[in-house]
Short mmCIF file of C-alpha atoms in Angstrom, two decimals:
data_model
loop_
_atom_site.label_atom_id
_atom_site.label_comp_id
_atom_site.label_asym_id
_atom_site.label_seq_id
_atom_site.Cartn_x
_atom_site.Cartn_y
_atom_site.Cartn_z
CA LEU H 231 0.15 0.32 -0.35
CA SER H 232 1.76 3.49 -1.35
CA ILE H 233 1.08 6.20 1.20
CA GLY H 234 0.13 9.17 -0.41
CA PRO H 235 1.57 13.10 -0.08
CA ASN H 236 -2.30 13.67 1.65
CA MET H 237 -2.53 10.93 3.49
CA SER H 238 -1.06 9.97 6.86
CA PRO H 239 1.21 6.77 7.95
CA LEU H 240 0.03 6.46 11.08
CA ARG H 241 -3.94 5.69 10.86
CA LEU H 242 -3.58 2.64 12.36
CA GLN H 243 -1.99 4.08 15.72
CA LYS H 244 -4.70 6.85 15.85
CA ARG H 245 -7.27 4.50 15.85
CA LEU H 246 -5.96 2.17 18.36
CA ALA H 247 -5.25 5.42 20.26
CA SER H 248 -8.78 6.26 20.29
CA GLN H 249 -9.65 3.40 21.45
CA VAL H 250 -7.10 2.71 24.09
CA LEU H 251 -7.90 6.44 25.37
CA LYS H 252 -11.82 6.02 24.76
CA CYS H 253 -12.28 8.75 22.22
CA GLY H 254 -12.88 9.54 18.84
CA ARG H 255 -9.98 9.37 15.87
CA ASN H 256 -10.35 13.68 15.80
CA LYS H 257 -9.71 13.62 19.35
CA ILE H 258 -6.06 12.48 19.51
CA TRP H 259 -3.33 14.21 19.26
CA LEU H 260 0.41 12.32 17.70
CA ASP H 261 3.56 14.13 18.85
CA PRO H 262 4.75 14.92 14.87
CA ASN H 263 8.29 15.21 16.58
CA GLU H 264 8.20 11.28 17.39
CA THR H 265 6.74 9.95 13.62
CA ASN H 266 8.99 7.21 13.74
CA GLU H 267 8.55 5.66 17.28
CA ILE H 268 4.99 5.79 17.38
CA ALA H 269 4.81 4.06 13.94
CA ASN H 270 6.93 1.72 14.96
CA ALA H 271 3.19 1.03 17.73
CA ASN H 272 2.13 -1.83 15.93
CA SER H 273 -0.50 -2.82 19.19
CA ARG H 274 -2.82 -1.32 22.23
CA GLN H 275 -0.61 -2.33 24.21
CA ASN H 276 2.28 -0.68 22.60
CA VAL H 277 0.06 2.22 22.54
CA ARG H 278 -0.38 2.50 25.95
CA LYS H 279 3.28 2.65 26.35
CA LEU H 280 3.20 5.77 24.36
CA VAL H 281 0.75 7.45 25.96
CA LYS H 282 1.98 6.84 29.46
CA ASP H 283 5.37 8.53 28.09
CA GLY H 284 3.10 11.71 26.99
CA LEU H 285 4.24 11.11 22.94
CA ILE H 286 0.10 10.52 22.70
CA ILE H 287 -2.28 12.33 24.01
CA ARG H 288 -6.08 12.86 23.90
CA LYS H 289 -7.30 16.15 23.53
CA PRO H 290 -8.73 18.58 26.09
CA VAL H 291 -12.75 19.22 25.47
CA ALA H 292 -13.36 22.00 23.29
CA VAL H 293 -15.40 25.06 24.72
CA HIS H 294 -18.80 25.64 24.78
CA SER H 295 -19.29 28.86 26.37
CA ARG H 296 -23.01 29.28 27.90
CA ALA H 297 -21.94 33.05 28.39
CA ARG H 298 -24.17 34.41 25.83
CA VAL H 299 -26.68 32.28 26.59
CA ARG H 300 -26.62 33.22 30.12
CA LEU H 301 -27.08 36.79 28.55
CA ASN H 302 -29.91 36.08 26.13
CA VAL H 303 -32.02 34.19 29.17
CA ILE H 304 -31.37 37.61 31.39
CA ALA H 305 -32.39 39.53 28.76
CA ARG H 306 -34.98 37.38 28.43
CA ARG H 307 -36.80 38.56 31.82
CA LYS H 308 -36.60 41.57 31.02
CA GLY H 309 -38.96 41.34 28.24
CA ARG H 310 -36.27 41.26 25.33
CA HIS H 311 -37.10 39.31 22.61
CA SER H 312 -40.23 38.37 23.29
CA GLY H 313 -42.33 40.38 20.01
CA PRO H 314 -44.18 39.45 16.93
CA GLY H 315 -41.69 37.88 14.99
CA LYS H 316 -39.88 35.63 17.93
CA ARG H 317 -43.67 34.42 18.82
CA LYS H 318 -44.53 30.88 16.54
CA GLY H 319 -47.72 29.96 18.42
CA THR H 320 -50.84 31.49 19.36
CA ALA H 321 -51.44 34.07 22.40
CA ASN H 322 -53.58 30.41 23.65
CA ALA H 323 -50.59 28.21 22.72
CA ARG H 324 -47.92 30.41 24.63
CA MET H 325 -50.38 31.10 27.42
CA PRO H 326 -53.33 28.85 27.48
CA GLN H 327 -56.73 30.95 28.89
CA LYS H 328 -57.65 27.48 31.18
CA VAL H 329 -54.05 28.28 32.62
CA ILE H 330 -54.92 31.70 33.74
CA TRP H 331 -58.74 30.83 35.29
CA MET H 332 -57.01 28.01 37.55
CA ARG H 333 -54.82 30.13 38.21
CA ARG H 334 -56.90 33.25 39.42
CA MET H 335 -59.60 30.58 40.79
CA ARG H 336 -56.77 28.94 43.23
CA VAL H 337 -56.17 32.22 44.25
CA LEU H 338 -59.65 33.62 44.81
CA ARG H 339 -60.37 30.41 46.84
CA ARG H 340 -57.23 29.97 49.08
CA LEU H 341 -57.97 33.80 50.06
CA LEU H 342 -61.87 32.90 51.01
CA LYS H 343 -60.50 29.61 52.98
CA ARG H 344 -58.04 31.97 55.02
CA TYR H 345 -60.65 34.59 55.55
CA ARG H 346 -63.19 31.95 56.75
CA GLU H 347 -60.39 30.27 58.92
CA ALA H 348 -59.35 33.59 60.22
CA LYS H 349 -62.99 34.07 61.25
CA LYS H 350 -63.54 37.06 58.77
CA ILE H 351 -66.05 35.74 56.83
CA ASP H 352 -69.13 33.38 58.03
CA LYS H 353 -69.86 30.36 56.35
CA HIS H 354 -73.17 31.68 54.00
CA LEU H 355 -70.62 34.65 53.38
CA TYR H 356 -68.00 32.35 52.10
CA HIS H 357 -70.38 30.19 50.22
CA GLU H 358 -71.83 32.89 48.56
CA LEU H 359 -68.47 34.61 47.14
CA TYR H 360 -67.42 31.12 46.53
CA LEU H 361 -70.32 30.84 44.19
CA LYS H 362 -69.78 34.26 42.61
CA SER H 363 -65.70 33.48 41.69
CA LYS H 364 -66.46 30.28 39.80
CA GLY H 365 -68.97 32.42 38.10
CA ASN H 366 -66.30 35.38 36.89
CA GLY H 367 -67.60 37.40 39.85
CA PHE H 368 -63.98 39.01 40.68
CA LYS H 369 -61.40 40.12 38.29
CA ASN H 370 -58.74 38.88 40.57
CA LYS H 371 -57.81 39.05 44.53
CA ARG H 372 -58.06 43.00 45.44
CA VAL H 373 -61.95 43.24 43.72
CA LEU H 374 -62.50 40.43 46.11
CA MET H 375 -60.98 41.84 49.02
CA GLU H 376 -62.41 45.08 48.78
CA HIS H 377 -66.01 43.45 48.08
CA ILE H 378 -64.96 41.28 50.98
CA HIS H 379 -64.35 45.12 53.47
CA LYS H 380 -67.58 46.34 51.66
CA ARG H 381 -69.96 43.76 52.82
CA LYS H 382 -68.69 43.92 55.83
CA ALA H 383 -68.76 47.56 56.30
CA GLU H 384 -73.03 47.08 55.09
CA LYS H 385 -73.09 44.49 57.63
CA SER H 386 -71.90 46.72 60.04
CA ARG H 387 -73.75 49.37 59.38
CA THR H 388 -77.14 47.45 58.74
CA LYS H 389 -76.11 45.86 62.49
CA MET H 390 -75.31 50.09 63.77
CA LEU H 391 -78.67 50.65 62.46
CA SER H 392 -80.93 47.88 63.98
CA ASP H 393 -79.50 48.31 67.33
CA LEU H 394 -80.39 51.99 67.09
CA ALA H 395 -83.83 51.61 65.98
CA GLU H 396 -83.86 48.81 69.23
CA THR H 397 -82.61 51.14 71.61
CA ARG H 398 -85.43 54.25 70.46
CA ARG H 399 -88.20 51.55 70.26
CA SER H 400 -87.46 50.42 73.26
CA LYS H 401 -87.08 54.49 74.92
CA VAL H 402 -90.38 55.35 73.24
CA LYS H 403 -91.85 51.71 74.50
CA GLU H 404 -91.20 52.86 78.18
CA ALA H 405 -92.13 56.72 77.79
CA ARG H 406 -95.42 54.87 76.19
CA LYS H 407 -95.49 53.00 79.68
CA ARG H 408 -94.51 55.68 81.75
CA ARG H 409 -97.23 58.20 80.37
CA GLU H 410 -99.73 55.48 80.85
CA GLU H 411 -99.10 55.86 84.68
CA ARG H 412 -99.00 59.23 85.10
CA ILE H 413 -102.63 58.88 83.28
CA ALA H 414 -103.38 56.18 85.49
CA GLN H 415 -101.99 57.88 88.75
CA LYS H 416 -103.62 61.09 87.77
CA LYS H 417 -106.98 59.70 87.61
CA ALA H 418 -107.14 57.25 90.36
CA ASP H 419 -106.16 60.99 92.49
CA LEU H 420 -108.94 63.19 90.55
CA LEU H 421 -111.37 60.20 91.36
CA LYS H 422 -109.82 59.96 95.07
CA SER H 423 -110.57 63.54 95.48
CA TYR H 424 -114.19 63.64 94.31
CA ALA H 425 -114.81 60.82 96.60
CA ASP H 426 -113.34 63.01 99.68
CA ASP H 427 -115.38 66.00 98.57
CA ASP H 428 -118.21 63.84 98.74
CA ASN H 429 -117.73 62.38 101.85
CA LYS H 430 -117.61 65.92 103.06
CA LYS H 431 -120.41 66.97 101.89
#
């Protein structure tokens, strides 16, 4: 077999070295100053000896830098590189409406549960607001909280008004009772005075 000007005479040694060092042939470095000695190595054992002597070396792994990728990720977090030209799927494919709905429901239901456990709302109001949330009554957590505060304020106001009305009613009742007692007393006094007058005559 004649060796051409571009063909390597150390093809066998490269193959054996790649098997010994468990890597590809392109990763093998043969010392160009010691080609004659390397050419004599025609067995794996000889190749192992050359590796030990440092005439055959496994090249280091080429650097595959992630620096640019990291920079790109940081930029994406800021909202860059996500314009119309970078989008492939529909808006619903990229962020499904169902997922948004599920997240919102979980947030609202968690809030309602927390409020019920903390005795901020009773079970009746909890049930009413739970169904309202399910029926798309509240856009977000803030709206629900405002609604709860409003309902609680209304409830306390109605309770205050009812208490005021009750006290007013009881006052009026007591006043009427006292008036009736006074009239009865007056009547009794008048009758007594008439009876005394009749006795004197």
